[in-house]
Structure formats: structure tokens, C-alpha cells
Coordinates of C-alpha atoms and ligand atoms in Angstrom, one line a residue:
M404 CA 50.6 107.7 -85.0
S405 CA 50.5 111.5 -85.2
E406 CA 48.3 112.3 -88.2
T407 CA 48.9 109.0 -89.8
S408 CA 47.1 105.8 -89.1
H409 CA 50.2 104.1 -90.1
D410 CA 52.8 105.2 -87.8
A411 CA 55.0 108.2 -87.3
P412 CA 56.8 109.3 -84.2
D413 CA 55.0 112.3 -82.7
P414 CA 55.9 113.0 -79.1
G415 CA 52.5 113.2 -77.3
P416 CA 52.0 115.5 -74.4
H417 CA 51.8 112.9 -71.7
W418 CA 55.0 111.1 -72.4
R419 CA 57.9 111.0 -70.1
R420 CA 60.7 113.4 -70.8
P421 CA 63.5 112.0 -73.0
G422 CA 66.8 111.3 -71.3
A423 CA 65.1 109.4 -68.4
Q424 CA 66.5 106.1 -69.7
P425 CA 69.8 105.4 -71.5
D426 CA 69.7 104.6 -75.2
D427 CA 70.1 100.9 -76.4
W428 CA 70.2 101.9 -80.0
D429 CA 69.9 104.8 -82.4
P430 CA 67.0 104.4 -84.9
R431 CA 68.5 107.1 -87.1
A432 CA 72.1 105.6 -87.3
P433 CA 73.2 105.3 -90.9
H434 CA 73.3 101.5 -90.9
V435 CA 69.7 101.4 -89.6
L436 CA 68.5 103.8 -92.2
A437 CA 70.3 101.9 -94.9
D438 CA 68.6 98.6 -94.2
Q439 CA 66.1 98.9 -91.4
I440 CA 64.8 95.3 -91.7
A441 CA 68.3 93.9 -91.2
A442 CA 68.9 96.3 -88.3
Y443 CA 65.7 95.1 -86.6
D444 CA 66.7 91.5 -87.1
E445 CA 69.9 92.1 -85.3
L446 CA 68.4 94.2 -82.5
R447 CA 65.6 91.6 -81.9
G448 CA 68.3 89.0 -81.1
T449 CA 70.4 91.3 -78.8
C450 CA 67.9 93.6 -77.2
P451 CA 64.3 92.7 -78.0
V452 CA 62.8 95.5 -75.9
A453 CA 65.1 98.4 -76.8
H454 CA 65.1 102.0 -75.7
S455 CA 65.9 105.1 -77.6
D456 CA 65.1 108.7 -77.0
Y457 CA 63.8 109.0 -80.6
L458 CA 61.2 106.2 -80.4
G459 CA 60.9 105.3 -76.7
W460 CA 60.6 101.5 -76.3
S461 CA 60.7 99.4 -79.4
V462 CA 59.2 96.0 -79.1
L463 CA 60.6 93.5 -81.6
R464 CA 59.6 89.9 -80.7
H465 CA 56.4 88.3 -81.9
D466 CA 55.2 87.2 -78.4
D467 CA 56.0 90.6 -76.8
V468 CA 54.2 92.4 -79.6
L469 CA 51.1 90.2 -79.0
E470 CA 51.3 90.9 -75.3
V471 CA 51.2 94.7 -76.0
L472 CA 48.4 94.4 -78.5
H473 CA 46.1 92.4 -76.3
D474 CA 46.7 94.5 -73.1
H475 CA 45.2 97.7 -74.4
A476 CA 44.4 98.9 -70.9
T477 CA 48.1 99.1 -70.2
F478 CA 49.3 99.9 -73.7
S479 CA 47.0 102.8 -74.7
N480 CA 46.5 104.1 -78.2
V481 CA 45.9 107.6 -76.9
V482 CA 49.4 108.8 -77.8
S483 CA 48.6 112.4 -78.7
E484 CA 46.1 115.1 -77.8
R485 CA 45.0 115.3 -81.4
L486 CA 41.7 113.7 -82.3
T487 CA 42.6 110.5 -84.3
V488 CA 39.6 108.4 -85.4
P489 CA 39.7 105.5 -84.6
N490 CA 43.4 104.5 -84.1
G491 CA 44.2 107.1 -81.4
M492 CA 41.4 106.0 -79.2
D493 CA 40.8 103.4 -76.5
P494 CA 37.5 101.8 -75.6
P495 CA 34.7 102.9 -75.2
E496 CA 35.3 105.7 -77.8
H497 CA 37.3 103.3 -80.0
T498 CA 34.5 100.7 -80.1
E499 CA 31.9 103.3 -81.2
F500 CA 34.0 104.8 -84.0
R501 CA 35.4 101.4 -85.1
R502 CA 31.8 100.3 -85.8
I503 CA 31.6 103.0 -88.5
N504 CA 34.9 101.9 -90.0
D505 CA 34.0 98.3 -90.2
K506 CA 30.8 98.7 -92.1
Y507 CA 32.7 99.9 -95.2
F508 CA 35.0 96.8 -95.5
T509 CA 32.4 94.0 -95.5
P510 CA 32.6 91.1 -98.0
E511 CA 29.6 92.6 -99.9
R512 CA 31.3 96.0 -100.2
M513 CA 34.5 94.3 -101.4
A514 CA 32.6 92.2 -104.0
A515 CA 30.9 95.4 -105.2
F516 CA 34.3 97.2 -105.6
H517 CA 36.0 94.2 -107.3
E518 CA 35.5 95.1 -111.0
R519 CA 36.2 98.8 -110.5
C520 CA 39.4 97.9 -108.7
R521 CA 40.5 95.6 -111.5
H522 CA 39.7 98.3 -114.0
V523 CA 42.0 100.7 -112.1
A524 CA 44.8 98.1 -112.0
V525 CA 44.5 97.3 -115.8
G526 CA 44.5 101.1 -116.6
V527 CA 47.7 101.7 -114.7
L528 CA 49.5 98.6 -116.3
D529 CA 48.2 99.5 -119.8
Q530 CA 50.5 102.6 -119.7
L531 CA 53.7 100.5 -119.4
P532 CA 56.0 99.8 -122.3
D533 CA 55.8 96.3 -124.0
D534 CA 59.5 95.7 -123.3
G535 CA 61.7 98.0 -121.3
D536 CA 63.0 99.2 -117.9
V537 CA 60.6 101.1 -115.7
E538 CA 60.9 102.7 -112.3
L539 CA 58.0 100.8 -110.8
M540 CA 57.3 103.0 -107.8
G541 CA 56.6 106.0 -110.0
A542 CA 55.1 104.1 -113.0
V543 CA 52.8 101.8 -111.1
A544 CA 52.9 101.6 -107.2
R545 CA 52.1 105.2 -106.2
T546 CA 49.7 105.9 -109.0
Y547 CA 47.8 102.7 -108.3
A548 CA 47.5 103.5 -104.6
L549 CA 46.2 107.0 -105.3
R550 CA 43.7 106.0 -108.0
V551 CA 42.3 103.0 -106.3
Q552 CA 41.7 104.9 -103.1
S553 CA 40.0 107.7 -105.0
A554 CA 37.9 105.2 -106.8
F555 CA 36.9 103.5 -103.5
L556 CA 35.9 106.8 -101.9
G557 CA 34.4 108.6 -104.9
W558 CA 37.1 111.3 -105.1
P559 CA 37.8 113.3 -108.2
A560 CA 40.8 112.6 -110.5
D561 CA 42.1 116.2 -110.0
L562 CA 42.9 115.4 -106.4
E563 CA 45.6 112.8 -107.6
E564 CA 48.5 115.2 -107.9
P565 CA 47.9 117.3 -104.7
L566 CA 47.6 114.0 -102.8
R567 CA 50.8 112.6 -104.3
A568 CA 52.7 115.7 -103.2
W569 CA 51.0 115.5 -99.8
V570 CA 52.2 112.0 -99.1
R571 CA 55.8 113.0 -99.9
K572 CA 55.7 116.0 -97.7
N573 CA 54.1 114.1 -94.8
H574 CA 56.8 111.5 -95.0
E575 CA 59.6 114.1 -95.0
A576 CA 58.2 116.1 -92.1
T577 CA 57.6 112.9 -90.1
L578 CA 61.2 111.7 -90.6
A579 CA 62.6 115.2 -89.6
R580 CA 60.1 115.2 -86.7
D581 CA 59.3 118.7 -87.8
R582 CA 56.2 119.4 -85.7
S583 CA 55.3 122.7 -87.2
A584 CA 55.6 121.2 -90.8
M585 CA 53.5 118.2 -89.6
G586 CA 50.8 120.6 -88.3
A587 CA 50.7 122.6 -91.6
I588 CA 50.6 119.3 -93.6
A589 CA 47.7 118.0 -91.5
I590 CA 45.8 121.3 -92.1
E591 CA 46.4 121.1 -95.9
F592 CA 45.0 117.6 -96.0
D593 CA 42.0 118.6 -93.9
G594 CA 41.3 121.4 -96.4
Y595 CA 40.9 118.9 -99.2
I596 CA 38.6 116.7 -97.3
R597 CA 36.5 119.6 -95.9
E598 CA 36.0 120.8 -99.4
L599 CA 34.7 117.4 -100.6
L600 CA 32.4 117.1 -97.6
D601 CA 31.0 120.7 -98.0
E602 CA 30.4 120.1 -101.7
R603 CA 28.3 117.0 -100.9
R604 CA 26.4 118.7 -98.1
A605 CA 25.5 121.5 -100.5
L606 CA 24.3 119.1 -103.2
G607 CA 21.9 117.4 -100.7
D608 CA 20.0 114.6 -102.4
N609 CA 21.9 115.2 -105.6
A610 CA 25.3 114.4 -104.0
P611 CA 27.1 111.4 -105.7
K612 CA 26.1 108.1 -104.2
D613 CA 29.6 107.1 -102.9
I614 CA 31.2 106.3 -99.6
T615 CA 32.2 109.9 -98.9
T616 CA 28.6 111.0 -99.1
E617 CA 27.5 107.9 -97.0
L618 CA 29.9 108.8 -94.2
L619 CA 28.1 112.1 -93.8
H620 CA 25.0 110.3 -92.6
D621 CA 26.8 108.1 -90.0
R622 CA 26.1 108.4 -86.3
V623 CA 27.9 107.7 -83.1
W624 CA 26.2 107.6 -79.7
D625 CA 23.0 108.4 -81.5
R626 CA 24.3 111.8 -82.8
P627 CA 25.7 112.7 -86.3
V628 CA 29.5 112.3 -86.7
T629 CA 31.0 115.8 -86.6
T630 CA 33.0 117.2 -89.6
E631 CA 36.1 117.1 -87.5
E632 CA 35.7 113.4 -86.7
L633 CA 34.9 112.6 -90.4
V634 CA 38.0 114.5 -91.5
S635 CA 40.2 112.5 -89.1
L636 CA 38.6 109.2 -90.1
L637 CA 39.2 109.9 -93.8
R638 CA 42.7 111.1 -93.2
N639 CA 43.5 107.9 -91.5
W640 CA 42.0 105.8 -94.2
T641 CA 44.0 107.8 -96.8
V642 CA 47.3 107.7 -95.0
G643 CA 46.6 104.1 -94.1
E644 CA 46.1 103.2 -97.7
L645 CA 48.5 105.4 -99.7
G646 CA 51.8 104.7 -98.1
T647 CA 51.3 101.0 -97.4
I648 CA 49.7 100.0 -100.6
A649 CA 52.4 101.7 -102.7
A650 CA 55.1 100.2 -100.6
S651 CA 53.4 96.7 -100.8
V652 CA 53.2 96.9 -104.6
G653 CA 56.9 97.6 -104.8
I654 CA 57.9 94.9 -102.3
V655 CA 55.9 92.3 -104.2
A656 CA 57.2 93.3 -107.6
H657 CA 60.8 93.3 -106.3
F658 CA 60.3 89.8 -104.8
L659 CA 58.8 88.5 -108.1
A660 CA 61.7 89.9 -110.1
A661 CA 64.2 88.1 -107.9
N662 CA 62.2 84.8 -107.9
P663 CA 61.1 83.9 -111.5
E664 CA 60.0 80.4 -110.4
V665 CA 57.5 81.9 -107.9
Q666 CA 56.4 84.3 -110.7
E667 CA 55.6 81.3 -113.0
Q668 CA 53.9 79.4 -110.1
L669 CA 51.6 82.3 -109.4
H670 CA 51.0 83.0 -113.1
D671 CA 49.8 79.4 -113.5
D672 CA 47.6 79.3 -110.4
D673 CA 45.9 82.6 -109.6
A674 CA 44.4 81.2 -106.4
L675 CA 47.9 81.3 -104.8
V676 CA 48.4 85.1 -105.4
G677 CA 46.5 86.2 -102.2
P678 CA 48.4 83.9 -99.8
A679 CA 51.7 84.7 -101.6
V680 CA 51.3 88.4 -101.3
D681 CA 50.7 88.0 -97.5
E682 CA 53.8 85.9 -97.2
I683 CA 56.0 88.2 -99.2
L684 CA 54.8 91.1 -97.0
R685 CA 55.5 89.1 -93.9
M686 CA 59.1 88.9 -94.9
H687 CA 59.4 92.5 -95.9
G688 CA 56.8 94.6 -94.0
P689 CA 55.3 97.5 -95.8
L690 CA 54.4 99.1 -92.5
I691 CA 57.2 99.3 -90.0
A692 CA 55.6 100.2 -86.6
N693 CA 52.7 101.6 -84.6
R694 CA 52.7 103.3 -81.3
R695 CA 51.3 103.0 -77.8
A696 CA 51.7 104.8 -74.5
T697 CA 51.8 103.0 -71.2
T698 CA 49.1 103.9 -68.6
R699 CA 51.0 102.3 -65.6
D700 CA 54.4 101.0 -64.7
V701 CA 54.8 97.6 -66.4
S702 CA 57.7 95.2 -67.1
L703 CA 58.2 93.6 -70.5
R704 CA 60.9 91.0 -71.0
E705 CA 62.5 92.2 -67.7
R706 CA 62.7 95.8 -68.8
A707 CA 60.9 98.3 -66.5
L708 CA 58.7 100.6 -68.5
G709 CA 57.3 103.6 -66.5
A710 CA 53.8 105.0 -66.7
G711 CA 53.5 107.4 -69.7
D712 CA 56.4 105.8 -71.7
R713 CA 56.2 105.7 -75.4
V714 CA 56.2 102.2 -77.0
S715 CA 56.5 101.2 -80.7
V716 CA 55.4 97.7 -81.8
I717 CA 57.7 96.9 -84.7
W718 CA 55.7 94.8 -87.2
A719 CA 58.7 94.5 -89.5
A720 CA 60.6 92.7 -86.8
A721 CA 57.9 90.6 -85.1
N722 CA 56.9 89.1 -88.5
R723 CA 60.5 87.9 -89.0
D724 CA 60.9 86.4 -85.5
P725 CA 62.8 83.0 -86.0
E726 CA 61.2 81.6 -82.9
V727 CA 57.9 81.7 -84.7
F728 CA 58.8 81.5 -88.4
G729 CA 62.1 79.5 -88.5
D730 CA 64.1 81.0 -91.4
P731 CA 62.3 84.3 -91.8
D732 CA 63.5 84.6 -95.4
E733 CA 62.1 81.3 -96.6
F734 CA 59.0 81.9 -98.8
R735 CA 56.4 79.3 -97.8
L736 CA 52.8 79.1 -98.7
D737 CA 51.9 76.6 -96.0
R738 CA 52.6 78.8 -93.0
D739 CA 49.7 79.5 -90.4
P740 CA 48.2 82.7 -91.6
G741 CA 47.0 83.4 -88.1
L742 CA 50.7 84.1 -87.1
N743 CA 51.2 86.8 -89.7
L744 CA 50.9 90.2 -88.0
L745 CA 50.9 92.1 -91.4
Y746 CA 47.5 93.6 -90.5
G747 CA 48.0 93.6 -86.7
A748 CA 45.9 91.9 -84.1
G749 CA 43.5 92.7 -81.2
I750 CA 41.0 95.5 -81.2
H751 CA 43.0 97.8 -83.6
V752 CA 43.6 95.1 -86.2
C753 CA 43.4 96.8 -89.6
P754 CA 39.8 97.4 -90.7
G755 CA 41.0 98.1 -94.2
A756 CA 42.7 94.6 -94.6
P757 CA 39.9 93.2 -96.9
L758 CA 40.4 96.2 -99.2
A759 CA 44.2 96.1 -99.0
R760 CA 44.1 92.4 -99.8
L761 CA 41.7 92.9 -102.8
E762 CA 43.8 95.7 -104.2
L763 CA 47.1 93.9 -103.9
R764 CA 45.7 90.6 -105.2
L765 CA 44.3 92.3 -108.3
I766 CA 47.4 94.4 -109.2
T767 CA 49.6 91.3 -108.7
S768 CA 47.4 89.0 -110.8
E769 CA 47.1 91.6 -113.6
L770 CA 50.9 92.3 -113.5
L771 CA 51.6 88.5 -113.8
A772 CA 49.0 88.0 -116.5
G773 CA 50.4 90.8 -118.6
F774 CA 54.2 90.8 -118.0
R775 CA 57.4 88.9 -117.0
V776 CA 59.2 90.9 -114.4
A777 CA 63.0 90.9 -114.0
P778 CA 65.8 93.1 -112.5
A779 CA 66.4 96.3 -114.6
L780 CA 68.7 95.8 -117.7
S781 CA 70.4 99.1 -116.9
G782 CA 71.8 97.5 -113.7
A783 CA 70.4 100.3 -111.6
D784 CA 69.8 99.2 -108.0
P785 CA 66.6 99.6 -106.0
V786 CA 66.8 102.3 -103.4
R787 CA 65.3 101.3 -100.0
A788 CA 62.9 103.6 -98.2
T789 CA 63.9 104.8 -94.8
Y790 CA 61.9 105.0 -91.6
P791 CA 59.0 105.6 -91.2
G792 CA 58.5 104.4 -94.8
S793 CA 59.3 100.9 -96.0
G794 CA 59.8 99.1 -99.2
F795 CA 61.6 101.2 -101.9
T796 CA 61.7 104.8 -102.9
S797 CA 63.0 103.8 -106.4
L798 CA 62.6 100.4 -108.0
P799 CA 64.0 99.9 -111.5
L800 CA 62.7 96.7 -113.0
H801 CA 62.6 95.2 -116.5
L802 CA 59.1 94.3 -117.8
T803 CA 58.3 92.2 -120.9
R804 CA 54.8 91.8 -122.1
R805 CA 53.8 88.1 -122.2
Ligands
HEM1677 C1 49.1 96.7 -97.1 C2 48.2 97.6 -96.6 C3 48.0 97.8 -95.1 C4 48.7 97.3 -94.0 C5 50.0 96.5 -94.0 C6 48.0 97.8 -92.9 C7 48.4 97.5 -91.6 C8 47.7 97.9 -90.4 C9 48.0 97.5 -89.1 C10 49.2 96.6 -88.7 C11 47.2 98.1 -88.2 C12 47.1 98.0 -86.7 C13 47.7 99.3 -86.1 C14 47.8 99.2 -84.6 O1 47.6 98.2 -83.9 O2 48.2 100.3 -84.0 C15 46.3 98.9 -89.0 C16 45.3 99.7 -88.6 C17 44.5 100.5 -89.4 N1 44.4 100.5 -90.7 FE1 45.6 99.5 -92.0 N2 46.9 98.5 -93.2 C18 46.8 98.5 -94.6 C19 45.9 99.1 -95.4 C20 44.8 99.9 -94.9 C21 43.8 100.4 -95.7 C22 43.6 100.1 -97.2 C23 43.0 101.1 -94.9 C24 41.7 101.9 -95.2 C25 41.3 102.3 -96.3 C26 43.5 101.1 -93.5 C27 43.0 101.7 -92.4 C28 43.5 101.4 -91.1 C29 42.9 102.1 -90.0 C30 41.8 103.1 -89.9 C31 43.5 101.5 -88.8 C32 43.3 101.8 -87.4 C33 42.3 100.8 -86.8 C34 42.0 101.0 -85.3 O3 42.7 101.6 -84.6 O4 41.0 100.3 -84.9 N3 44.7 100.3 -93.6 N4 46.6 98.7 -90.4

């Protein structure tokens, strides 16, 4: 996961040298980049544990992904030498830092953030035209992800534009696998966070009463959390939130535009919005993959993985496994939610899932309450995002105020 909590290929120092194993596929082939979900569907059928120099082993089937997730002694999260709190850790470090994470996403915290979150959603949608084409990723999705994250953490509005540019640069450097650019980008982000933490330390008792200030008082193993650890934790929350929430808003809006009957069903029964969002994101995952490294020789679906091999669990493939979901493109609200791997499973299951669900439910409810969503009148097509991103980079839609 390099400097992202939500995956990026970053060859860690302990991994085996490339070339030790022939390639089964090319993750950067034009047809894969053009429609990665379709490419993973095909690969899951023909080569469910597939090797490439670029990614190492890609694990595509639902049952194999679960096996990897639950055997964290064999499939380690320590995939790079860089400190990554908590996702780049195994127990016992992971357990200690995960405790700090979890306390910020309790039902009480979510209830307290509810109205603020709705306010951010309404504010973003208020800026839309009454009747017209909009590019939804720019007009709604990215802005909402940035503002809602800043509201949750207590960050100032003037950080919005630097963060927006940072997300874009991070994505570009990750795709190009440009390690020096990735290092510079991580330092840039750390600078923003260090400044926020320093300001709060200097203000002492007068510091704003928000989560960023609260984190400064957290402890692990009965000692204060270091600045370095806090910066890493906040970086992972931010990267975890910004890319996936923006992608999710786009994926949900795109689905609603293509399915007017579902739009009316959800408009008429708000209680269905939460389960519908999870089901839409099962079909089209906003987060493609996360990484592991093997600690020993192990076989997976008769493929021999060596100790120190890189492994990617491909959520966007496992969640469309026909063995588990039948027709993966059938939108159904009566599926077993326990099978949906949208937020992962096992000890690294997404701690931010309650916040993500709240944010996505509210923006979707407010969008449906205010507008009818349809494909753009201009006829402009959506542009799909490429690995490691998902969803759309550009999503022209037509909105009409109800
Ligand atoms: C739609 C939005 C989101 C999706 C689909 C998502 C998905 C996931 C998944 C699948 C994992 C497991 C990764 C693994 O096993 O390696 C994960 C972990 C994580 N997520 Fe999220 N996430 C979302 C939003 C968020 C938010 C809003 C936050 C925080 C504000 C967050 C913070 C994290 C962190 C810190 C981890 C690492 C947990 C650990 O290693 O114990 N995520 N997420």
C-alpha cells in the first residue's frame, strides 16, 4: 500500500526479484486499463491466482481472497520498510495502533457527525444547476470527499485545493511507479499534517476541540503516539477516504442514471439507500486491491508462492465472483451483506467503514431528494479511471431539480 492505505504498487525491500516467475497477464495492457473490471472478470475465470512482474500474485476469487485475509501470519501486511499506521503492520503492533483507529468510528461518533455531514452534502449539491449537464466527479464527488474529510478531522477550508492537487499527483506517480515522485509526494503531505499538529500543540488548551487535537493525546504501549506515527495514521485516513469516497459517489450516481426505476425506488424509501449503495459498490468496486507479502512458501489454488512474494487481493474481482453472487451484475437488495467484501474482512477490515457508509448514504439521499439523474444530454461518455484508481475520472450526467 505504499503511502496509501488504499492500495498502490510499491515494491517493498523484502520482495523477490521480478522475473523469477513467468507472467500470466499484463496489468498495464491497454484492454485492462480500458475496463479493468471486465478484465478481472475474464482473468478470474481463466487464471484465478495470476502472476505478473508488475503486481506479483493477483488473487481474484472470493474464497481465495478470504483465505489470504484470514491467514495474516502467512500473508503479511508489512509490505514496505516505510512506517504505515496501521495497515502496513502485523500483530502485535497492528493491534495496538488499530485500537486508536477504532475509537474514532464508533456509533456515538457517527451520530455526532451526522448533521454536520448532511450539511456538507447539501452545501455541495446546492451549487448545482436546476436543469443541466454537469461533470459529476468535479462538481460533486471530489469536492464532497475533500470537504467531508476536513469537516470530520477539523481541518481548515484552505487545505482543500492543496489536497485536491495532492490526490491527483499521488495517483499519477503510483501508476507510473515513480518512486522518487512518490517519496516527494509523501513528504509534501506530511508537511501539511505536521503544520496542523504543530499549530495545535502550540495552542495548548486553546487548540480546537476536534479529532486532530484529540489524536495528539492518544497513547500506545503506555507512551504518547509520536508525530511520525500520527502523520502516518492521518495520511492513511486521508488517502483511505479521498480516493474511495470520490470514486464511490461517481459509481453510485452513474448506476442511478442508468437505472431510473432504482432511483425512484430509493427516492420513495430512504431506508433502502444504505443497502443499495453497498450493493452498487459490490458490482463496481471503488477500491481495486490491497497488498500482502508472503512470509513462507505457500500454495494457493495449486500455484506455488515463494516466501517474500508480493500478493494483491483484488476486491473488484472477488466481489463479482459468480460462484458466490450468481450473476454479478444483477442488482439485488436481498443478498447476504456478510459476503460483500467492499470494506474487506479479518483484522484489517476497514475501520472507516461506518464513516464511509454515513457519508455515502447522506450524499445519495440528498441527491435523490433534490434531483433526477440521467445520462448527459450532450451525449458525452463517462471516462473510466485506470488502475490503481476506480470508478470514473470524468462523469457527464444530466441533473433536473425535482
Ligand atoms: C467507500 C469507502 C471505503 C472503502 C471501499 C474502503 C475499503 C477498505 C478495505 C477493503 C480495507 C482493507 C484493506 C486490507 O485488508 O488490506 C480498508 C482498510 C482501511 N481503511 Fe478503508 N475504505 C473506505 C473508506 C475509508 C475511510 C473513510 C477511512 C478513514 C477515514 C478508511 C481508513 C482505512 C484504514 C486506516 C484501513 C487500514 C486498516 C487496517 O489495516 O487495520 N477507509 N478499507
